[in-house]
PDB file of C-alpha atoms and ligand atoms in Angstrom:
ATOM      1  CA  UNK A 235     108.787  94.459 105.116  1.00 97.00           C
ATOM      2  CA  UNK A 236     108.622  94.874 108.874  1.00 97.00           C
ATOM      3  CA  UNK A 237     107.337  98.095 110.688  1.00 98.00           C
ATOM      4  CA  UNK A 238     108.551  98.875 113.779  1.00 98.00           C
ATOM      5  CA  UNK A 239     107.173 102.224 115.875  1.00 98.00           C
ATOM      6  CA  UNK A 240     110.035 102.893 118.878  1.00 98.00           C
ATOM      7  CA  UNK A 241     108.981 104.950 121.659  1.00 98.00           C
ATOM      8  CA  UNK A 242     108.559 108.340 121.545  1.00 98.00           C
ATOM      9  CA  UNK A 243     105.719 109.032 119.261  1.00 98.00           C
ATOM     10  CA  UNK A 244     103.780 112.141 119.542  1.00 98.00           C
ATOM     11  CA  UNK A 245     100.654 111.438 117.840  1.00 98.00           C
ATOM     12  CA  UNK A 246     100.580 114.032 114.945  1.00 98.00           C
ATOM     13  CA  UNK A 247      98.904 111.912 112.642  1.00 98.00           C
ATOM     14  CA  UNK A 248     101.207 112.630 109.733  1.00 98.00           C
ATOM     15  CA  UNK A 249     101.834 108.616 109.082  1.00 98.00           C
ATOM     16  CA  UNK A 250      98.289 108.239 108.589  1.00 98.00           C
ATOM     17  CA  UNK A 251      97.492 110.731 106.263  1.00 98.00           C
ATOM     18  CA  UNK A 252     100.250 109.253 103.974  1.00 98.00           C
ATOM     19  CA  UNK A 253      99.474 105.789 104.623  1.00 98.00           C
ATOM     20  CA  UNK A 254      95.819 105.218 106.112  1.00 98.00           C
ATOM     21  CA  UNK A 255      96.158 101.651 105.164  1.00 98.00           C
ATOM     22  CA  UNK A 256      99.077 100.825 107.684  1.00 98.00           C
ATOM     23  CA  UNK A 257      99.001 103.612 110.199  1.00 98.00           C
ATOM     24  CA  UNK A 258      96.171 104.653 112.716  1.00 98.00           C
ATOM     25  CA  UNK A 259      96.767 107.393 115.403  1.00 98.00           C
ATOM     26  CA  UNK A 260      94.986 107.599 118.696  1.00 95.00           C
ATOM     27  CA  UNK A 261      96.767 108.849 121.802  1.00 94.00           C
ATOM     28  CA  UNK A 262      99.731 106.811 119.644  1.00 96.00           C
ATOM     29  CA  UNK A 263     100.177 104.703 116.077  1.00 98.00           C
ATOM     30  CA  UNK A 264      98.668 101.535 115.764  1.00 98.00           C
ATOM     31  CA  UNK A 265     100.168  99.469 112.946  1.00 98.00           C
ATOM     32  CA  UNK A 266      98.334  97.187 110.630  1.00 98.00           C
ATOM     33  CA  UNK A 267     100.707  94.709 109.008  1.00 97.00           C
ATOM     34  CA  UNK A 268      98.308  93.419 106.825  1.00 98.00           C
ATOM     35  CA  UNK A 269      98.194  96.847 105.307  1.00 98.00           C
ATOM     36  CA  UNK A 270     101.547  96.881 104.469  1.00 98.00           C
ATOM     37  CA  UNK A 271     101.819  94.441 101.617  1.00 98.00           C
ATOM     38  CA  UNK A 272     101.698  96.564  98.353  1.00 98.00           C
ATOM     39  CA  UNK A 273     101.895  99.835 100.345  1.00 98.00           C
ATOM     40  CA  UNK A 274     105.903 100.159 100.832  1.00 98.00           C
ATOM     41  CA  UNK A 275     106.279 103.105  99.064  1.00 98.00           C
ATOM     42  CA  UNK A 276     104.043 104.733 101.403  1.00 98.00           C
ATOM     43  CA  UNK A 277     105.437 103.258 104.222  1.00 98.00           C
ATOM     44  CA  UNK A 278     108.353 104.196 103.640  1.00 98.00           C
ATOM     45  CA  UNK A 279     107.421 107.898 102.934  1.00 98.00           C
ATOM     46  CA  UNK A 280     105.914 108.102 106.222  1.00 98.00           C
ATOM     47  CA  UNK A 281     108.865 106.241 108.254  1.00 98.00           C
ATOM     48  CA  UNK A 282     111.061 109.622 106.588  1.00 98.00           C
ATOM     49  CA  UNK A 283     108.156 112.033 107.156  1.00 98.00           C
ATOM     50  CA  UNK A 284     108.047 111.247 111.099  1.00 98.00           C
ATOM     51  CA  UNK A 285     108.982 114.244 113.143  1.00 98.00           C
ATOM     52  CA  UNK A 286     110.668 112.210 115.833  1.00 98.00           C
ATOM     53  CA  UNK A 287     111.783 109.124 113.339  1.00 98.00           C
ATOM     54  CA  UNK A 288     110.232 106.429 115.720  1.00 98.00           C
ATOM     55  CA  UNK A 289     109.114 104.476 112.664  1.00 98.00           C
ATOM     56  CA  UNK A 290     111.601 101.509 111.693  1.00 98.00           C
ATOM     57  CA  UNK A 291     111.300  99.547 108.645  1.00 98.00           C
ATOM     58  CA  UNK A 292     113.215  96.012 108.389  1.00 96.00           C
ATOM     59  CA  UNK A 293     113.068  95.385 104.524  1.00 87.00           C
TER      60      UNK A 293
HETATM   61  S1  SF4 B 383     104.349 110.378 112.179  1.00 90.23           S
HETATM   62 FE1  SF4 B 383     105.601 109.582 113.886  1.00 90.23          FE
HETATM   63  S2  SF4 B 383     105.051 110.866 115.658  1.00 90.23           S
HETATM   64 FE2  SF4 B 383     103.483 111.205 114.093  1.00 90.23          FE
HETATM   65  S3  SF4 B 383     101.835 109.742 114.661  1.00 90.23           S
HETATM   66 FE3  SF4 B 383     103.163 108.726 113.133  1.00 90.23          FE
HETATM   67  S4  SF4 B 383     104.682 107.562 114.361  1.00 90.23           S
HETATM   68 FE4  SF4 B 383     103.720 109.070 115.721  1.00 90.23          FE
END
């Protein structure tokens, strides 16, 4: 799995709190890849729980 953040991101922090492992918000999200492995489920429940749906997931 691939994560891909587009541009637009507000920083509300909501992909974090569902996935601390692979998401980090300062101003904007910083993705960890190496969080991802074992933490798709998560990942994707954040991609759909994105306000503005900037994060892309290539399976
Ligand atoms: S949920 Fe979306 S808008 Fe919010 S911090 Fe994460 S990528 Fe940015």
């Amino acid at each position: 799995m691939k994560v891909i953040i587009e541009d637009g991101c507000i920083g509300c922090g909501a992909c974090e709190s569902i996935c601390d492992a692979v998401f980090s918000v300062e101003d904007t999200v910083i993705v960890n890849e190496a969080g991802i492995a074992g933490n798709e489920d998560a990942v994707k429940e954040a991609a759909d729980s994105c306000p503005v749906s900037v994060i892309k997931i290539e399976e």
